[in-house]
mmCIF file of C-alpha atoms in Angstrom:
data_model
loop_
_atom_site.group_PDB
_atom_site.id
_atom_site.type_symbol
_atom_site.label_atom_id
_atom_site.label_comp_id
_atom_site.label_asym_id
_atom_site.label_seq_id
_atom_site.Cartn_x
_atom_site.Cartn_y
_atom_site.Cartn_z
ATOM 1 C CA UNK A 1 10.161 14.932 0.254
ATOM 2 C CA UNK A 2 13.543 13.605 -1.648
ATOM 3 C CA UNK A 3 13.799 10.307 -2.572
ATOM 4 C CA UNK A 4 16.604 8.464 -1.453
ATOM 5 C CA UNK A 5 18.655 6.859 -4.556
ATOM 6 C CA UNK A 6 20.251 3.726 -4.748
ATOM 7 C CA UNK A 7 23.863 3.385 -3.981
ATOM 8 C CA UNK A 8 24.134 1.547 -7.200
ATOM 9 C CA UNK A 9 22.261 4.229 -9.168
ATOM 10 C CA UNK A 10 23.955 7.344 -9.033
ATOM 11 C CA UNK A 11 22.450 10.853 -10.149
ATOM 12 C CA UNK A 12 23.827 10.814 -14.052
ATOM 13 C CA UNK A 13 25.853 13.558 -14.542
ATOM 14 C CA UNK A 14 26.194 14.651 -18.429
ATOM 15 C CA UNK A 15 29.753 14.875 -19.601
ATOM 16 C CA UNK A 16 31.394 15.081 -23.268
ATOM 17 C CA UNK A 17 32.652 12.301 -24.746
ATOM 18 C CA UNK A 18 34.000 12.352 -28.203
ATOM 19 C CA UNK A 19 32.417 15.405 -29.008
ATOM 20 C CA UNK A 20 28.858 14.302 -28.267
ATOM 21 C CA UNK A 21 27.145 14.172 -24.971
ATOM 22 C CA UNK A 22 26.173 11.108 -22.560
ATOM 23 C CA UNK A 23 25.350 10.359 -19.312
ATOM 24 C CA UNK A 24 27.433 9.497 -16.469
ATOM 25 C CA UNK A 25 27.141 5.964 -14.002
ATOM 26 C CA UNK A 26 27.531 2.339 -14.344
ATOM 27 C CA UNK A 27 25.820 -0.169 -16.270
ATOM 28 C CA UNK A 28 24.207 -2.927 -13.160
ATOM 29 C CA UNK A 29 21.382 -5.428 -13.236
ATOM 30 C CA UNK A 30 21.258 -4.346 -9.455
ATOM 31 C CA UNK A 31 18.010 -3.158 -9.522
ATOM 32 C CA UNK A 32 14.542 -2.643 -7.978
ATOM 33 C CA UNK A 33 11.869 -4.169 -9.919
ATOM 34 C CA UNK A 34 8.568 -4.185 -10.151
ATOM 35 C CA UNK A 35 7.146 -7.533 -9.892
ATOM 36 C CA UNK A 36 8.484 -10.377 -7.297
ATOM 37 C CA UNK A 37 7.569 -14.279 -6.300
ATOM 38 C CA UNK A 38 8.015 -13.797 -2.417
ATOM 39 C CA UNK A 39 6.550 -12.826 0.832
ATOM 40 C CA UNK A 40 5.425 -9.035 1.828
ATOM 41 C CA UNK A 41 8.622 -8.855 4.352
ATOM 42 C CA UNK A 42 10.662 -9.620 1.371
ATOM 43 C CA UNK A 43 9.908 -7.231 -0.847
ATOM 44 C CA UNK A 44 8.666 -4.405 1.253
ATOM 45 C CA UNK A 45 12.415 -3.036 2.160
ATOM 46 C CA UNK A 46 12.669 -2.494 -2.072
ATOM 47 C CA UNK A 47 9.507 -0.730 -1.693
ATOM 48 C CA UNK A 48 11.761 1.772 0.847
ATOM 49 C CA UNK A 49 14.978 1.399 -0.780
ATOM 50 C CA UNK A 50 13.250 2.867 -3.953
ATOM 51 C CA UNK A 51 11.000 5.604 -1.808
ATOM 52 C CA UNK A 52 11.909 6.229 1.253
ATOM 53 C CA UNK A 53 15.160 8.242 2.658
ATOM 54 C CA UNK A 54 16.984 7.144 5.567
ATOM 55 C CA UNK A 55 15.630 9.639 8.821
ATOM 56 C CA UNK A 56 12.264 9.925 7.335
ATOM 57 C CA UNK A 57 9.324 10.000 9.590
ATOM 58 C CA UNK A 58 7.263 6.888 9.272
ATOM 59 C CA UNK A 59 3.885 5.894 10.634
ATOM 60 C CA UNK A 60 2.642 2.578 9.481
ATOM 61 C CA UNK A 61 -0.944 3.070 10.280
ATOM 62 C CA UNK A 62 -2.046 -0.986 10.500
ATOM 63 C CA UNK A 63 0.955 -2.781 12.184
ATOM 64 C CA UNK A 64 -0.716 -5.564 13.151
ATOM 65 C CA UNK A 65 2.195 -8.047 13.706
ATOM 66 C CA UNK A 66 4.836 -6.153 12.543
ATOM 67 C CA UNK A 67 5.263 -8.812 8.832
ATOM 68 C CA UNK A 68 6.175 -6.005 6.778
ATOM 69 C CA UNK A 69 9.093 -4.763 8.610
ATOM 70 C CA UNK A 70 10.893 -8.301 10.062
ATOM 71 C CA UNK A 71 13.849 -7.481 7.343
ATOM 72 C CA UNK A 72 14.004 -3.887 7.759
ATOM 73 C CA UNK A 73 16.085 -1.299 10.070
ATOM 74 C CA UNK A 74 13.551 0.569 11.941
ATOM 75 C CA UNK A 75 16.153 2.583 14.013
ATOM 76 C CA UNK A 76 17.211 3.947 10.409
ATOM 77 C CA UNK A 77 13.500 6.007 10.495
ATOM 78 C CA UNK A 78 11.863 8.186 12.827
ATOM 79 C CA UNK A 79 9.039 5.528 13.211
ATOM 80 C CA UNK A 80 5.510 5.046 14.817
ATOM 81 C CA UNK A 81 3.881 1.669 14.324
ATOM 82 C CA UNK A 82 -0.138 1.995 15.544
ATOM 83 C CA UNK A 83 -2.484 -0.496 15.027
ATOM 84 C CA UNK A 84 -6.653 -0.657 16.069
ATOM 85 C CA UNK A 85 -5.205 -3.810 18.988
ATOM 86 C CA UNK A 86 -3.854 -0.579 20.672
ATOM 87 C CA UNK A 87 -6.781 2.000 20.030
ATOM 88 C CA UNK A 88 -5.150 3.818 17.273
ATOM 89 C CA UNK A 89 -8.223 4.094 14.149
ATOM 90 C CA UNK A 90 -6.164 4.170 11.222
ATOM 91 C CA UNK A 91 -9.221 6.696 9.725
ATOM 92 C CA UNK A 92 -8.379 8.582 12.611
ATOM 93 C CA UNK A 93 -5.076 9.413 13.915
ATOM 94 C CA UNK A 94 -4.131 10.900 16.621
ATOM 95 C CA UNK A 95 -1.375 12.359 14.507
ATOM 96 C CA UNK A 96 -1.234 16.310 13.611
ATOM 97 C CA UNK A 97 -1.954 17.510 10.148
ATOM 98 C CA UNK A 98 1.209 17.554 7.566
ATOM 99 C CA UNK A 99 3.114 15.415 9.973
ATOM 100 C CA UNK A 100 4.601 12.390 8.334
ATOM 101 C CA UNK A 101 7.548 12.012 5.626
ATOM 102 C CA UNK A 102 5.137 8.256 4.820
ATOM 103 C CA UNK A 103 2.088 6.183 5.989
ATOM 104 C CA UNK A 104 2.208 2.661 5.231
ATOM 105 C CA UNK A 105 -1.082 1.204 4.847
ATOM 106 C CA UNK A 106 -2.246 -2.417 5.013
ATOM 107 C CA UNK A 107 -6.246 -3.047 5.986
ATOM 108 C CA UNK A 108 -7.936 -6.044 5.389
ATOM 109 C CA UNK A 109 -8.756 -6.115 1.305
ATOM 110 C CA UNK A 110 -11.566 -9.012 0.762
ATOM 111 C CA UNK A 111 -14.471 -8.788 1.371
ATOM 112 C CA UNK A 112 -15.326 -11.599 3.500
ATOM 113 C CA UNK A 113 -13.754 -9.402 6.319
ATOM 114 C CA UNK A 114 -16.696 -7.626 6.489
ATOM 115 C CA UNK A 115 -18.999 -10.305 7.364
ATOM 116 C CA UNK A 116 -20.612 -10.565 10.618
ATOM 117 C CA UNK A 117 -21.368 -14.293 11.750
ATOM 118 C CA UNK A 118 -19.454 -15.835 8.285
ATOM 119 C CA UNK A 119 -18.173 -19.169 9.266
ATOM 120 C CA UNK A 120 -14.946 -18.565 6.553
ATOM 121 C CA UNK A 121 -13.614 -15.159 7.866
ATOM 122 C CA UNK A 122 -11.231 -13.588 4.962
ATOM 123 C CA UNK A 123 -8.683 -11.736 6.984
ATOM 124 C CA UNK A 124 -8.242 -13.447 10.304
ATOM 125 C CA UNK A 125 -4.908 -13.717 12.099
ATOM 126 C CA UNK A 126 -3.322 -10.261 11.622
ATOM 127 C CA UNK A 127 -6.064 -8.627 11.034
ATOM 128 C CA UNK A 128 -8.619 -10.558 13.324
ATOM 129 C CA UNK A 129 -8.756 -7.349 15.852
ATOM 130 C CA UNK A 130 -9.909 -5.176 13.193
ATOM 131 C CA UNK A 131 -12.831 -7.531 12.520
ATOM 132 C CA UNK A 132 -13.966 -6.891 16.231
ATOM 133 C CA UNK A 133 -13.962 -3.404 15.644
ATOM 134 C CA UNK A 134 -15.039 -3.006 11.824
ATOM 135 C CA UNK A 135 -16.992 -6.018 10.584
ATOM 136 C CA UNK A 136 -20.602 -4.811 9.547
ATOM 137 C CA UNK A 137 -21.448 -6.968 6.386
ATOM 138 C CA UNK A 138 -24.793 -9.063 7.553
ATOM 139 C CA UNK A 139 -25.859 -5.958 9.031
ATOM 140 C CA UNK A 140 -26.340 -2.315 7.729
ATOM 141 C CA UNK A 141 -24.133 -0.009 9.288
ATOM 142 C CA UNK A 142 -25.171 2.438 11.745
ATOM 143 C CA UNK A 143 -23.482 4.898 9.296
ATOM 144 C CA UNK A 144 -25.406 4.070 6.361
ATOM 145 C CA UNK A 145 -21.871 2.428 4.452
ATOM 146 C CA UNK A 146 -21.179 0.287 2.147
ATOM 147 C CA UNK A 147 -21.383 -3.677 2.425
ATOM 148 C CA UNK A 148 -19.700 -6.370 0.804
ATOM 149 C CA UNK A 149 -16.681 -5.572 -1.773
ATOM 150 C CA UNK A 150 -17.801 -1.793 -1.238
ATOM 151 C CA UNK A 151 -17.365 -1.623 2.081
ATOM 152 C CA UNK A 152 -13.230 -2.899 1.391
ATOM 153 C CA UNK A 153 -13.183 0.110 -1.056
ATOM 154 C CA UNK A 154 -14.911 2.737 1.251
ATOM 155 C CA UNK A 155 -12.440 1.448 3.774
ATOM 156 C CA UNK A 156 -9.341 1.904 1.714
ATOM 157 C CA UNK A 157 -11.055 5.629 0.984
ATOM 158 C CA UNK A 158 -11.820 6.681 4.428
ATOM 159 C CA UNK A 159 -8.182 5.496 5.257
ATOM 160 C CA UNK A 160 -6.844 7.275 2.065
ATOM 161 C CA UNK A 161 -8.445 10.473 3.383
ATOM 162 C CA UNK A 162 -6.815 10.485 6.807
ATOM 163 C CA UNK A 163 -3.518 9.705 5.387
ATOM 164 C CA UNK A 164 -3.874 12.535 2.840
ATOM 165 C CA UNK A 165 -4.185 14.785 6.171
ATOM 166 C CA UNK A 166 -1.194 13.907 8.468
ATOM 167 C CA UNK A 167 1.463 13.503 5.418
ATOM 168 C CA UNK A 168 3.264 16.285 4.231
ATOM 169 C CA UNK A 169 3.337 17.361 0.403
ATOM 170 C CA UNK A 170 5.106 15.120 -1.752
ATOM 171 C CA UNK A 171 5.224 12.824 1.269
ATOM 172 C CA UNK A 172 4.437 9.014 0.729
ATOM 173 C CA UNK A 173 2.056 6.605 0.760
ATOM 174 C CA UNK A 174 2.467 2.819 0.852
ATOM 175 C CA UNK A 175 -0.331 0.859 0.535
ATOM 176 C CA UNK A 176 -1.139 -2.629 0.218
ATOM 177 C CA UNK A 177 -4.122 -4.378 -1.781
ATOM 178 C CA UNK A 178 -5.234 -7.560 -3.800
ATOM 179 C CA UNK A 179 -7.931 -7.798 -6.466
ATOM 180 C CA UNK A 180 -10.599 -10.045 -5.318
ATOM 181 C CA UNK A 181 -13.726 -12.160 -7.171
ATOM 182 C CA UNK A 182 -16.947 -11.142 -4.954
ATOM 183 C CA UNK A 183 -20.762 -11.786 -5.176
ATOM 184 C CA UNK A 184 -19.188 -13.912 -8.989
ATOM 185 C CA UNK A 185 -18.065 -10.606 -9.744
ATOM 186 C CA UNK A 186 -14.207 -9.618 -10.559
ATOM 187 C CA UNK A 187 -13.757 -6.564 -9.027
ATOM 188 C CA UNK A 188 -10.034 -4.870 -9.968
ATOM 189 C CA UNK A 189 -9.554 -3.721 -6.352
ATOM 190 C CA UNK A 190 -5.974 -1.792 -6.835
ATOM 191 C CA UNK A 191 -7.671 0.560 -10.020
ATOM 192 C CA UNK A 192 -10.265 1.571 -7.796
ATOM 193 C CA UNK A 193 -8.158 1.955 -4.908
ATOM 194 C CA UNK A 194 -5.874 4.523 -7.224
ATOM 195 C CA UNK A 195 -8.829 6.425 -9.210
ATOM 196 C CA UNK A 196 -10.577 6.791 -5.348
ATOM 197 C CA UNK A 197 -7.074 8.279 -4.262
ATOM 198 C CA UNK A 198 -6.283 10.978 -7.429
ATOM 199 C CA UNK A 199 -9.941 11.925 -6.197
ATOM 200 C CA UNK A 200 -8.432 12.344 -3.139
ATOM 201 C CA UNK A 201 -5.241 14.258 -4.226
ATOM 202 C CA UNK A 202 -2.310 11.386 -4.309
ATOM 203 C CA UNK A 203 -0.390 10.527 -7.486
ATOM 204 C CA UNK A 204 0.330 7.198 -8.140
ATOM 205 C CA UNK A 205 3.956 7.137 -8.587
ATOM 206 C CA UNK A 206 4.523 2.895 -8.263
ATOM 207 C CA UNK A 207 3.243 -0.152 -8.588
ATOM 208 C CA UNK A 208 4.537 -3.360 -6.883
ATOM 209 C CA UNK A 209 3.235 -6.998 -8.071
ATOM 210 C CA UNK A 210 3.727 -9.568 -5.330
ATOM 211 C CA UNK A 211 3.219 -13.373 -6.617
ATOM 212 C CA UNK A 212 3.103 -15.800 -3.310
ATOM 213 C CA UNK A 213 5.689 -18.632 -3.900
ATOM 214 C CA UNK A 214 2.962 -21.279 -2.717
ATOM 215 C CA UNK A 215 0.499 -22.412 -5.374
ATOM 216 C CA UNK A 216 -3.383 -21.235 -4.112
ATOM 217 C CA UNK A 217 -6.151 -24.325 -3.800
ATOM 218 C CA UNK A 218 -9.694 -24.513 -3.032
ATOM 219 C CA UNK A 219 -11.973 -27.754 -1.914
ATOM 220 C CA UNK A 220 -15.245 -29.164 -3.539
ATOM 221 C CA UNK A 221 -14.616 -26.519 -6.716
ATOM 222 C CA UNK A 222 -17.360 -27.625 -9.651
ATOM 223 C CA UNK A 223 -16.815 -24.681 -12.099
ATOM 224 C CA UNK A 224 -13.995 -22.513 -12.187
ATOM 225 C CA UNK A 225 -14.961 -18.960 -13.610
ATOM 226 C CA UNK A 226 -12.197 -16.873 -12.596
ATOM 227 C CA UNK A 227 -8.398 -17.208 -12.387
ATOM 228 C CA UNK A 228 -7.554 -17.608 -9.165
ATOM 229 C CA UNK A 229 -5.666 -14.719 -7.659
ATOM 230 C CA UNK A 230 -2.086 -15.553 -6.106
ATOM 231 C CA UNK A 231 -0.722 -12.261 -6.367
ATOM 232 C CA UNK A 232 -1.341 -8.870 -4.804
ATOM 233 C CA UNK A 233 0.097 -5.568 -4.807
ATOM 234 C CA UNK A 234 2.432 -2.247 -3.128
ATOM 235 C CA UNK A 235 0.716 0.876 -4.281
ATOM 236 C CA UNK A 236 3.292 4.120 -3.981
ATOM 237 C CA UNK A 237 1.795 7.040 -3.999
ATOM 238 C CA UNK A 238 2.653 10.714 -3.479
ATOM 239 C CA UNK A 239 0.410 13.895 -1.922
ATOM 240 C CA UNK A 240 0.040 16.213 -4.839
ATOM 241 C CA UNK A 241 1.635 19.514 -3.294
ATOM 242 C CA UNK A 242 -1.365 22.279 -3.051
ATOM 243 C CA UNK A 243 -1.541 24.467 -5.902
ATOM 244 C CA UNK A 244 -0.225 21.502 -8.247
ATOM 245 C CA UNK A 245 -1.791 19.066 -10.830
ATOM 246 C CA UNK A 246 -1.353 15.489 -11.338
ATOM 247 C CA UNK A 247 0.092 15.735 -14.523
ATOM 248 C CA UNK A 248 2.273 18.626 -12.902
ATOM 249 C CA UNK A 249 4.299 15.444 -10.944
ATOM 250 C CA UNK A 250 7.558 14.518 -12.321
ATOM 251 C CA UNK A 251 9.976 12.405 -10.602
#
């Protein structure tokens, strides 16, 4: 799938200029960059802008409320918001295979989701109806899956695979995720989120950094180990065409 570029950004065109050779354009500081002190709804429509054409078909598989897209043009896609609230598993979609231009994926990405009968549930408000449906961490589930932080990765996976399926080559994938500190352990949730998903076949084309604008606090803390994380990310990613390589992808 093309990328749409920015209006600002056109295609350089090489042209002679005093006998040597150099791009065409304009010089701007009008750009998309990669790291942003903000709110998801404020920098998701640079996420698009950068990846995303105009008329592409978009599912975003965890809607939930609807945050990421409150400053974006919907009625500019082809697009099909599903969330768990309305029966739609996001690992699996009622969707046919090769179907989608983009998924846009957002589950819940700390651990304490996963936690059956935890008085502090991480993950509540959007995503409290996927906790009625997918929390299993006091108990072993019935599956034999991961627990704790595992169980965020195995769901990011399982998601990853399904998405993989209904996308078309070179189509997109947006996905959301945030590092997190569990069991005293730092766990780097967005490199295991891309190494699980060149497993899977997707080339990680992007990286977004967003830094919340609020500073983060905690009550009754006696030692602090880790830095505390106020940031998270916007994974891009791109289905590797069959019969290529990663290192085959050039954009």
């Amino acid at each position: 799938m093309a990328t749409k570029q920015l209006d600002l950004l056109p295609v350089p065109e090489e042209r002679v200029v005093s006998g040597r050779k150099r791009p065409d354009g304009i010089a701007t500081t009008n750009l998309v960059v990669s790291a942003y002190v903000g709110n998801n709804a404020d920098i998701f429509p640079n996420v698009l802008r950068l990846h995303v054409s105009e008329g592409s078909k978009i599912a975003d598989i965890t809607y939930g409320k609807g945050v990421f897209w409150r400053k974006v043009r919907t009625e500019i896609y082809d697009f099909h918001p599903s969330d768990i609230a309305d029966g739609t598993d996001c690992r699996n979609l009622p969707y046919e295979d090769e179907s989608f231009d983009c998924i846009v994926f957002d589950p819940p990405y700390m651990e304490g989701f996963f936690r059956n009968g935890n008085s502090i549930k991480a993950g509540a408000g959007t995503h409290d109806a996927f906790r009625d449906h997918y929390s299993n961490g006091h108990e072993a589930p019935k599956n034999g899956g991961a627990k704790w932080h595992a169980a965020v990765v195995e769901f990011y996976e399982d998601g990853g695979r399904e998405a993989h399926r209904v996308l078309r080559d070179r189509g997109v994938f947006i996905v959301k995720c945030q590092d997190e500190v569990s069991a005293n352990r730092q766990n780097l949730t967005h490199v295991e989120v891309i190494n699980a998903y060149t497993e899977i076949g997707f080339f990680c084309k992007d990286l977004f950094v967003v830094v919340r604008p609020n500073r983060p606090g905690v009550s009754r803390l006696l030692k602090q180990v880790h830095a505390r994380k106020n940031h998270s990310y916007f994974l891009v990613f791109v289905k590797i065409p069959k019969g290529k390589k990663a290192s085959q992808m050039r954009f």
